[in-house]
mmCIF file of C-alpha atoms in Angstrom:
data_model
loop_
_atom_site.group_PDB
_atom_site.id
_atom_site.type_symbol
_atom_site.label_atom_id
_atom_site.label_comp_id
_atom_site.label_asym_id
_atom_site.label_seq_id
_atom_site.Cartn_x
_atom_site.Cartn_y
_atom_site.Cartn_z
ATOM 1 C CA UNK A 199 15.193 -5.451 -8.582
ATOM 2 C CA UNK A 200 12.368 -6.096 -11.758
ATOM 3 C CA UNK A 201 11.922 -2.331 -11.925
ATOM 4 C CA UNK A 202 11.330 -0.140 -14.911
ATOM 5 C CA UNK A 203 12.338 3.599 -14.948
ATOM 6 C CA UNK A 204 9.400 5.134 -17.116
ATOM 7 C CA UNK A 205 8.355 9.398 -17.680
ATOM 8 C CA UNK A 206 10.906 9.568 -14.392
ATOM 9 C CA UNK A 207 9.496 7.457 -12.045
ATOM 10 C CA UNK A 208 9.972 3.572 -10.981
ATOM 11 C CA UNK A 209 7.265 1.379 -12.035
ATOM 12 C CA UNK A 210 6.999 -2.466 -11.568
ATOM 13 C CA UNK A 211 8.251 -4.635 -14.698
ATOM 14 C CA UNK A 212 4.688 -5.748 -15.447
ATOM 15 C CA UNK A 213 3.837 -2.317 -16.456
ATOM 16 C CA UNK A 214 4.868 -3.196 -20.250
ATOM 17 C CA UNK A 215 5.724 0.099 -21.384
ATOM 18 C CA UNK A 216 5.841 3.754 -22.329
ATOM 19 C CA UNK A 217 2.197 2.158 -23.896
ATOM 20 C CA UNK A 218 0.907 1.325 -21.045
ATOM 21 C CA UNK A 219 1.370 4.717 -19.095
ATOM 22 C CA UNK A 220 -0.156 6.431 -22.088
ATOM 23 C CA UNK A 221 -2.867 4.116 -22.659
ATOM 24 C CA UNK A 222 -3.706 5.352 -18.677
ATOM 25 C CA UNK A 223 -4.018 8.403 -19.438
ATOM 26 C CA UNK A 224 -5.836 8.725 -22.717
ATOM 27 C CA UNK A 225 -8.639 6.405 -20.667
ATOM 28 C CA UNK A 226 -12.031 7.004 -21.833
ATOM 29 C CA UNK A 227 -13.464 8.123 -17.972
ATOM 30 C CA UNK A 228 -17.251 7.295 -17.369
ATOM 31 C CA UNK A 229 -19.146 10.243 -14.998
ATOM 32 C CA UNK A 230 -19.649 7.123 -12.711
ATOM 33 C CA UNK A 231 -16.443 5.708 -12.674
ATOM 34 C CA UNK A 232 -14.682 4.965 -9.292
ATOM 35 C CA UNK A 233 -10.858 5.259 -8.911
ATOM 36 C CA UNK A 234 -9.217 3.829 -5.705
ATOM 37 C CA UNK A 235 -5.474 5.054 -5.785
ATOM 38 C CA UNK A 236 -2.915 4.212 -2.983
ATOM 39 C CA UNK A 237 0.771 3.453 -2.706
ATOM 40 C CA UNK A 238 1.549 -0.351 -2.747
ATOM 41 C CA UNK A 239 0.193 -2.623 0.061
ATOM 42 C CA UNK A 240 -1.594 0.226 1.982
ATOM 43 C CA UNK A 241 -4.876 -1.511 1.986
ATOM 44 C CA UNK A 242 -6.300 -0.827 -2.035
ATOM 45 C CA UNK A 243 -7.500 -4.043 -2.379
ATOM 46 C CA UNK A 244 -9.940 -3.652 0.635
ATOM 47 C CA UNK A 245 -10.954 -0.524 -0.205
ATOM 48 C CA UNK A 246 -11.587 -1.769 -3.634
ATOM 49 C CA UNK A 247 -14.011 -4.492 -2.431
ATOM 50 C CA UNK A 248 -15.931 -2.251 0.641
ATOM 51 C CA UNK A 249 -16.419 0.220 -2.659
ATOM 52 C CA UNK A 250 -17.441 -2.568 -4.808
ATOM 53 C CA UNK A 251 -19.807 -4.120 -2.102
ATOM 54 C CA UNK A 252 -21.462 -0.953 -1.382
ATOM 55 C CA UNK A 253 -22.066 -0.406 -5.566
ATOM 56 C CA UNK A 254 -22.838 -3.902 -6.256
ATOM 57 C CA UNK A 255 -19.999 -4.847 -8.744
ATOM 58 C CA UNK A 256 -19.911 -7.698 -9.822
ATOM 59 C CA UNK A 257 -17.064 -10.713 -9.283
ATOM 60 C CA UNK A 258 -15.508 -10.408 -11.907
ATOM 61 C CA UNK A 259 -14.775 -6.877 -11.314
ATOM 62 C CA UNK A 260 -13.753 -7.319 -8.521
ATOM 63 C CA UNK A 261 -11.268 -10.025 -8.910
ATOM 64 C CA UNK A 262 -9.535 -7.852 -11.183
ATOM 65 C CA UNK A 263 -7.570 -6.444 -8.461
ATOM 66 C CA UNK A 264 -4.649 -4.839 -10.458
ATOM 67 C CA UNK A 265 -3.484 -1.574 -11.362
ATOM 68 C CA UNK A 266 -4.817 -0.036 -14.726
ATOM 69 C CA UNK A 267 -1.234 0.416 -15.848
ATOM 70 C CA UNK A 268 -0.397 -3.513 -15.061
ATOM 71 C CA UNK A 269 -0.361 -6.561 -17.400
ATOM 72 C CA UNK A 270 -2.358 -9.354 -16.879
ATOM 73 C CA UNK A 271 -0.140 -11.624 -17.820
ATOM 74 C CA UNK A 272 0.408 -14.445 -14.698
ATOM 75 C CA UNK A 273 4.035 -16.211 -15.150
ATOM 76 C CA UNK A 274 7.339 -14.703 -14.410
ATOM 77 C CA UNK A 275 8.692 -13.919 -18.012
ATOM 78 C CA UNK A 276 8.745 -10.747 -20.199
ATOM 79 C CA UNK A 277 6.969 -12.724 -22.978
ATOM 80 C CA UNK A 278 4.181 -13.332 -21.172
ATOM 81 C CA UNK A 279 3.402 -10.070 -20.157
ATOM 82 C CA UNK A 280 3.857 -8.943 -23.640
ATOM 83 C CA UNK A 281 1.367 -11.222 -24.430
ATOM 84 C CA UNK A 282 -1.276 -10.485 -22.093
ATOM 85 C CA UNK A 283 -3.832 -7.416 -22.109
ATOM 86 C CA UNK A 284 -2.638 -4.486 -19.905
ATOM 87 C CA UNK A 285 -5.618 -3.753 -17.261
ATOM 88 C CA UNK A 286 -7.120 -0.245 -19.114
ATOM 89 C CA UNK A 287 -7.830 -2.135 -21.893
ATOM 90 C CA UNK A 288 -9.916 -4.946 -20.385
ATOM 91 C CA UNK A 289 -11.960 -2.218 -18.040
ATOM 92 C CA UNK A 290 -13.390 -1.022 -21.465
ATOM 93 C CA UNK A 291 -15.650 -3.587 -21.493
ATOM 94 C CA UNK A 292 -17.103 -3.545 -17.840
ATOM 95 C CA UNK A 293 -20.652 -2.282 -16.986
ATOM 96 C CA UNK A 294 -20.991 0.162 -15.294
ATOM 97 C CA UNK A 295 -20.027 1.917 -12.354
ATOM 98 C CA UNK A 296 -16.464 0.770 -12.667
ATOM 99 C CA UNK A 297 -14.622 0.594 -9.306
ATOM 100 C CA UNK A 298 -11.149 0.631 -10.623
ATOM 101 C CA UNK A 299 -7.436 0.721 -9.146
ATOM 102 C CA UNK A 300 -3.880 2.442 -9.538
ATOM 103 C CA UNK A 301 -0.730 3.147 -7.952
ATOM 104 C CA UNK A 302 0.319 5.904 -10.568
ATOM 105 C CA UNK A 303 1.067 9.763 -9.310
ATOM 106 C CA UNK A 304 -1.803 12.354 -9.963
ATOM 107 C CA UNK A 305 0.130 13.172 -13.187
ATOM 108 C CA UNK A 306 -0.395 10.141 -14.717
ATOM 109 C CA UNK A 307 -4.531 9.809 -13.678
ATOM 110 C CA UNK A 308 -6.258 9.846 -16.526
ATOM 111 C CA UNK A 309 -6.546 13.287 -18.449
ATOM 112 C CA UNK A 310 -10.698 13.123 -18.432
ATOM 113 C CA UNK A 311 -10.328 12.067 -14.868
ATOM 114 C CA UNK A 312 -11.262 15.850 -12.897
ATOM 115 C CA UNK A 313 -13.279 17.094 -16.290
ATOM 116 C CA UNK A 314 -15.750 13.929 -16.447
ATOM 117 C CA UNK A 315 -15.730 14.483 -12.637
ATOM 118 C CA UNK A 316 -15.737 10.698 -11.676
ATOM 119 C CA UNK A 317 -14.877 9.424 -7.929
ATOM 120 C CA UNK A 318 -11.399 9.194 -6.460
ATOM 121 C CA UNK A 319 -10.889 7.716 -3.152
ATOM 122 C CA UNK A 320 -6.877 7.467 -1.623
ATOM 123 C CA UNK A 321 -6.093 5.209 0.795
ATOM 124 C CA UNK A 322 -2.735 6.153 2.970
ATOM 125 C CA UNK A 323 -0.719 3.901 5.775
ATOM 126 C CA UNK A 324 1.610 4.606 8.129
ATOM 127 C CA UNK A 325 4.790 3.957 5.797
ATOM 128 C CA UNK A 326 6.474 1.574 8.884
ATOM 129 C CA UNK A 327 3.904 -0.691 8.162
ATOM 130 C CA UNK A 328 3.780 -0.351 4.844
ATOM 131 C CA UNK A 329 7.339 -1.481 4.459
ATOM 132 C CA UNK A 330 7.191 -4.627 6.418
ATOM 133 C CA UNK A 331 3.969 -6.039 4.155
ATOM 134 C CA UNK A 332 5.344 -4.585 1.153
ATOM 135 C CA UNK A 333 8.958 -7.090 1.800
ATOM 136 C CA UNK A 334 6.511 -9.742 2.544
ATOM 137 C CA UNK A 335 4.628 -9.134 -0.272
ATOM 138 C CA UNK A 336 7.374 -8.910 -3.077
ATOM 139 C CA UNK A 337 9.325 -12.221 -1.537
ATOM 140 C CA UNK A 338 6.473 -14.301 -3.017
ATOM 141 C CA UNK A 339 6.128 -12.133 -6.569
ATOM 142 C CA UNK A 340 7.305 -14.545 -9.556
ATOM 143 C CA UNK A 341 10.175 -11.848 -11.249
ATOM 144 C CA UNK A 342 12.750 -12.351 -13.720
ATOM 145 C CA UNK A 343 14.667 -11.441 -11.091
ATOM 146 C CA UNK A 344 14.295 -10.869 -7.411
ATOM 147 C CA UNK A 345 13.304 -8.304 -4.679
ATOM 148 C CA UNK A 346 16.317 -7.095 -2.053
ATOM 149 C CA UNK A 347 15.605 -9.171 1.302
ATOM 150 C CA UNK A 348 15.200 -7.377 4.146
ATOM 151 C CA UNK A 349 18.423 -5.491 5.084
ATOM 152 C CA UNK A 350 18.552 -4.372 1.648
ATOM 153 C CA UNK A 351 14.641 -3.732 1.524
ATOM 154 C CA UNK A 352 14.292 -0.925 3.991
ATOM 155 C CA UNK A 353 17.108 1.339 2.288
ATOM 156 C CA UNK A 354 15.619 0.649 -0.911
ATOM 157 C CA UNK A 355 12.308 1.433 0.421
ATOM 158 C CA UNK A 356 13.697 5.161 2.688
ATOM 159 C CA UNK A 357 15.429 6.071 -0.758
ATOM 160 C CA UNK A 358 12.428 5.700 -3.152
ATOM 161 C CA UNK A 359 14.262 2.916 -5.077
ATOM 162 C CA UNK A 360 10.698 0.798 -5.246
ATOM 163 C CA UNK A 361 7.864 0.440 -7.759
ATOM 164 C CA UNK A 362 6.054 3.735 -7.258
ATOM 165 C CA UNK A 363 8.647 5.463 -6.090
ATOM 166 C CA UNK A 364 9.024 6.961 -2.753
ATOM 167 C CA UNK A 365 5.859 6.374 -0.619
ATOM 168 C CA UNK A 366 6.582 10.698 1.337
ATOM 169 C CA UNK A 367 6.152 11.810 -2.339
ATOM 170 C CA UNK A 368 3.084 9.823 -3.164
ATOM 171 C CA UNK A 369 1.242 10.327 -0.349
ATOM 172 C CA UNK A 370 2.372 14.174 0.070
ATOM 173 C CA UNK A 371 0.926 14.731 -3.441
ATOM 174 C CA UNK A 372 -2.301 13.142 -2.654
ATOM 175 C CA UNK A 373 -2.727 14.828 0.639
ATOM 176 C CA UNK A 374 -2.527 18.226 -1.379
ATOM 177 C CA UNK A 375 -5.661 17.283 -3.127
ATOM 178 C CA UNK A 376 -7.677 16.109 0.050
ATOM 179 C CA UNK A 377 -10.260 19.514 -0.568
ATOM 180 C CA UNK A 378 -11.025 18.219 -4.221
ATOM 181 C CA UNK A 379 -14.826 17.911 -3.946
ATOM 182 C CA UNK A 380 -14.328 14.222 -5.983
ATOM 183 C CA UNK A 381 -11.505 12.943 -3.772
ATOM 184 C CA UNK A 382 -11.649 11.475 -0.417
ATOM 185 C CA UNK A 383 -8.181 10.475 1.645
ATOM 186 C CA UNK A 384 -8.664 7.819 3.844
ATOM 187 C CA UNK A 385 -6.579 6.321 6.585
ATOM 188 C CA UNK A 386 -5.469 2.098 6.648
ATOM 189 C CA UNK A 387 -5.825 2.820 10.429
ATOM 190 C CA UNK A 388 -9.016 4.101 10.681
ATOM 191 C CA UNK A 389 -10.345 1.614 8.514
ATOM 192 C CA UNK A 390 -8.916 -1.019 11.209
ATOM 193 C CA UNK A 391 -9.993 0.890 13.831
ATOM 194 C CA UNK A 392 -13.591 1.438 13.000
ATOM 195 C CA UNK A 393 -14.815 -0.301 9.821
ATOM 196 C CA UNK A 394 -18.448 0.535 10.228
ATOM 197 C CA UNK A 395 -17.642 4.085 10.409
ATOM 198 C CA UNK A 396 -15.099 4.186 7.716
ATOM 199 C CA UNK A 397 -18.104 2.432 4.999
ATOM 200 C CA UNK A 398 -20.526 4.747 6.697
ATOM 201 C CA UNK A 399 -18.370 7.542 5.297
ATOM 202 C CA UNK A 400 -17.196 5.881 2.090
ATOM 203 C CA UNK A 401 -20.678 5.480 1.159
ATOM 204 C CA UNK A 402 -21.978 8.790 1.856
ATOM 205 C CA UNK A 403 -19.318 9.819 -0.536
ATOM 206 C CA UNK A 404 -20.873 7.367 -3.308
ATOM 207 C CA UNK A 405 -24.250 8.742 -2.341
ATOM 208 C CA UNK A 406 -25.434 5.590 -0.774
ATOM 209 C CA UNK A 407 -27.135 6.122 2.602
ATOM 210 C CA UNK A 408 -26.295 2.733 4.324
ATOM 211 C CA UNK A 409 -28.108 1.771 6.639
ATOM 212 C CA UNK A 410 -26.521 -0.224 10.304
ATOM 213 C CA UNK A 411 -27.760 -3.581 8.673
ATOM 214 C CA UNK A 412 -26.451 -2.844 5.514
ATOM 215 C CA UNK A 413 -23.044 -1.716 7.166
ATOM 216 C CA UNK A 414 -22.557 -5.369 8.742
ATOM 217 C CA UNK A 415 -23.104 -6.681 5.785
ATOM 218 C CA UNK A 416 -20.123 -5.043 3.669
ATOM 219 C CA UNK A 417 -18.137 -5.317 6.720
ATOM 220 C CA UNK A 418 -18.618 -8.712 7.371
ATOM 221 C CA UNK A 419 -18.225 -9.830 3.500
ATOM 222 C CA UNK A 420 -14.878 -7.411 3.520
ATOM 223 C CA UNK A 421 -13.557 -8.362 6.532
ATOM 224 C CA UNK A 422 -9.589 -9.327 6.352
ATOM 225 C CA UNK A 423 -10.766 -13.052 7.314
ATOM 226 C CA UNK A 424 -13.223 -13.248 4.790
ATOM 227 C CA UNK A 425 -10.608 -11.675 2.306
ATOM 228 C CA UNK A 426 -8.540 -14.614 3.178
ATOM 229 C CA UNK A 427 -10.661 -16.888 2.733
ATOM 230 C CA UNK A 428 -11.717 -16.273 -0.670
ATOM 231 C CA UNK A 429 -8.529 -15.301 -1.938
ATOM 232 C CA UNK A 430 -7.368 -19.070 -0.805
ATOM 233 C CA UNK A 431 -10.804 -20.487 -2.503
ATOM 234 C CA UNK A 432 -10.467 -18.608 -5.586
ATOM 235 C CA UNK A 433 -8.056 -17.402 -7.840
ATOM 236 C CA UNK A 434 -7.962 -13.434 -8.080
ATOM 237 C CA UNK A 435 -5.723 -11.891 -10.700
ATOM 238 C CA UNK A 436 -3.165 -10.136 -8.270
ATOM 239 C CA UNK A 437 -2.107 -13.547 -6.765
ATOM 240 C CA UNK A 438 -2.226 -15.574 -10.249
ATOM 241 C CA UNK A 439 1.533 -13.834 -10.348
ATOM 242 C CA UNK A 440 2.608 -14.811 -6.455
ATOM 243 C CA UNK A 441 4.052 -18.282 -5.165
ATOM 244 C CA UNK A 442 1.686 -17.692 -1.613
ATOM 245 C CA UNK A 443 3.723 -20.627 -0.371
ATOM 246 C CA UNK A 444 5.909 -18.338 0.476
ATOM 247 C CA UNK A 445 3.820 -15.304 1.486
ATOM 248 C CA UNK A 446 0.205 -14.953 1.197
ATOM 249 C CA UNK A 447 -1.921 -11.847 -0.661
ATOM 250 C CA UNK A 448 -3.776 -11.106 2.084
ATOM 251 C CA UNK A 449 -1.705 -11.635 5.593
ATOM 252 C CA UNK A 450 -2.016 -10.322 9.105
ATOM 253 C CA UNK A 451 -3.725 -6.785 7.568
ATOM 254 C CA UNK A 452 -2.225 -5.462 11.231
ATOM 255 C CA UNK A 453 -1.380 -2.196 12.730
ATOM 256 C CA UNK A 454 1.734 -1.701 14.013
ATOM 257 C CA UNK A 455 3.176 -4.957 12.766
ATOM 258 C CA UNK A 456 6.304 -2.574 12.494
ATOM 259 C CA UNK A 457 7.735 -2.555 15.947
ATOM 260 C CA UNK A 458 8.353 -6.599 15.652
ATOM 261 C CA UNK A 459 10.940 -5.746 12.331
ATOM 262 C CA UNK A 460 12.300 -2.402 12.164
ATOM 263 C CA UNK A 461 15.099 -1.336 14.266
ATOM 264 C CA UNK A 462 14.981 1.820 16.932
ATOM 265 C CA UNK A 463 17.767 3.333 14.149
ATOM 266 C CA UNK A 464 15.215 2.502 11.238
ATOM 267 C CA UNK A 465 12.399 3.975 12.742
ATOM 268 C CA UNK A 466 13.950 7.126 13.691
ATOM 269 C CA UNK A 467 15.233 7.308 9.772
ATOM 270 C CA UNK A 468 11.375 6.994 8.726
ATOM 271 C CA UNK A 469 10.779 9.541 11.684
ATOM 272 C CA UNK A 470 13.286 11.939 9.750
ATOM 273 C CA UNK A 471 11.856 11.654 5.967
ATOM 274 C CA UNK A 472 8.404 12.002 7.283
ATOM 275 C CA UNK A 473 9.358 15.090 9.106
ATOM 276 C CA UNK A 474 11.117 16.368 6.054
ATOM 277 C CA UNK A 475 8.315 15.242 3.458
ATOM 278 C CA UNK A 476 5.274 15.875 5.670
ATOM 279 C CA UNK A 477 5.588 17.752 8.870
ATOM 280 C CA UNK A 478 3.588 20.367 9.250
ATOM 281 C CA UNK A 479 1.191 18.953 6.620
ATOM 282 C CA UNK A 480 -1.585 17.831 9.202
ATOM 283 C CA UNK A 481 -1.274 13.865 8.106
ATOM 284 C CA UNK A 482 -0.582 12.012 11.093
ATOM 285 C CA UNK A 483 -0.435 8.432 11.306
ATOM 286 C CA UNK A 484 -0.795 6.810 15.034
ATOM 287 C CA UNK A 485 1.486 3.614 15.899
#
């Protein structure tokens, strides 16, 4: 697997280096700035445009749909992502507000982050579903080498043995800051289930008072259909390093896809960890 083991925890192989971490962290943060976090393929990227929408960012922002810590290189070899800026460097040249993405643990959020008291907004999914886009996902990544398929996938996945690490530890350590007056946790599923409600809340959080109008608008121009659609027009920087021949950026964006792939024996493991990790916590995820 094209994984990198850096300050302890598993990171994908187009974070360059020890640089790259650091250069996170010693970010210059902007009193306006906007950080959407999440574990892999838990729904950043939409978040990332509903925020953008609602701000006004401009395309190409918003096409830069990468982690800070990531390269931007596009091809499949260590050279070329040695080559190409890392994403914290080219967000030092964007106007501002910034609406900008991660997948790092609190402990590696920029230091200025909670002192310059800019915006953080987490975005959490049921892990079961997480698992089946994030397999879908990874098949199509051009790697030096490649992902586990599926049978190797989910054991990789329910040991922590992924980019990230293990989802129950990411998501545990962002629930504890869900009373943080600049962070708001958000739910995939709620998002799915009511999208006018979810950027009604997401923009009262911004300080924008949206009206119902305005609402349709972002939800209409966010939608997962109209996500597909431009991601197949246009080039966005996330897929410039995917063959979607073989699996698409943006794909069903369902709840509960889960039941059609896991096993009754794998869901009762994820059943177990989460109970470990997270019960008692108050995070529940339905499906």
């Amino acid at each position: 697997m094209p994984l990198r083991v850096l300050r302890g925890i598993p990171v994908p192989w187009r974070v360059r280096d020890d640089s790259s971490l650091q250069g996170v962290l010693d970010l210059e943060v902007r009193e306006d700035d906007i950080f959407v976090i999440s574990y892999p393929k838990s729904g950043t990227v939409w978040l990332q445009k509903i925020v953008s929408c609602i701000l006004g960012c401009g395309e190409d922002q918003t096409n830069v749909n990468l982690g800070l810590e990531l390269s931007l290189g596009s091809g499949g070899s260590e050279e070329e992502i040695r080559a190409a800026p890392p994403v914290y460097k080219v967000v030092e040249t964007w106007t501002s507000p910034r609406v900008m993405i991660t997948h790092l643990l609190p402990r590696l959020l920029p230091a200025q982050l909670l002192a310059k008291k800019a915006k953080m907004l987490y975005i959490a999914r049921n892990p079961k579903d997480v698992v089946v886009s994030y397999s879908h996902f990874t098949s199509a990544v051009k790697a030096p080498e490649p992902f586990p398929q599926w049978e190797e996938f989910v054991p990789a996945f329910l040991e922590g043995n992924m980019p990230y690490g293990s989802w129950f530890t990411h998501v545990k350590q962002y629930w504890e800051m869900r009373h943080h007056e600049n962070f708001l946790f958000l739910k995939y599923e709620d998002l799915k289930k009511d999208e006018h409600a979810v950027i009604h809340q997401v923009g009262r959080y911004l300080g924008q008072n949206l009206d119902a109008q305005k609402i349709k608008e972002i939800s209409d121009h966010c939608s997962i259909d109209s996500m597909r659609k431009k991601f197949s027009e246009k080039k966005q920087a996330i897929t410039m390093f995917m063959d979607e021949t073989k699996s698409p950026f943006v794909r069903k964006g369902k709840v509960g896809d889960w039941r059609e792939r896991l096993t009754t024996a794998q869901s009762q493991q994820f059943d177990q960890l989460y109970e470990e990790h997270l019960g008692g916590s108050g995070l529940t995820f339905d499906y």
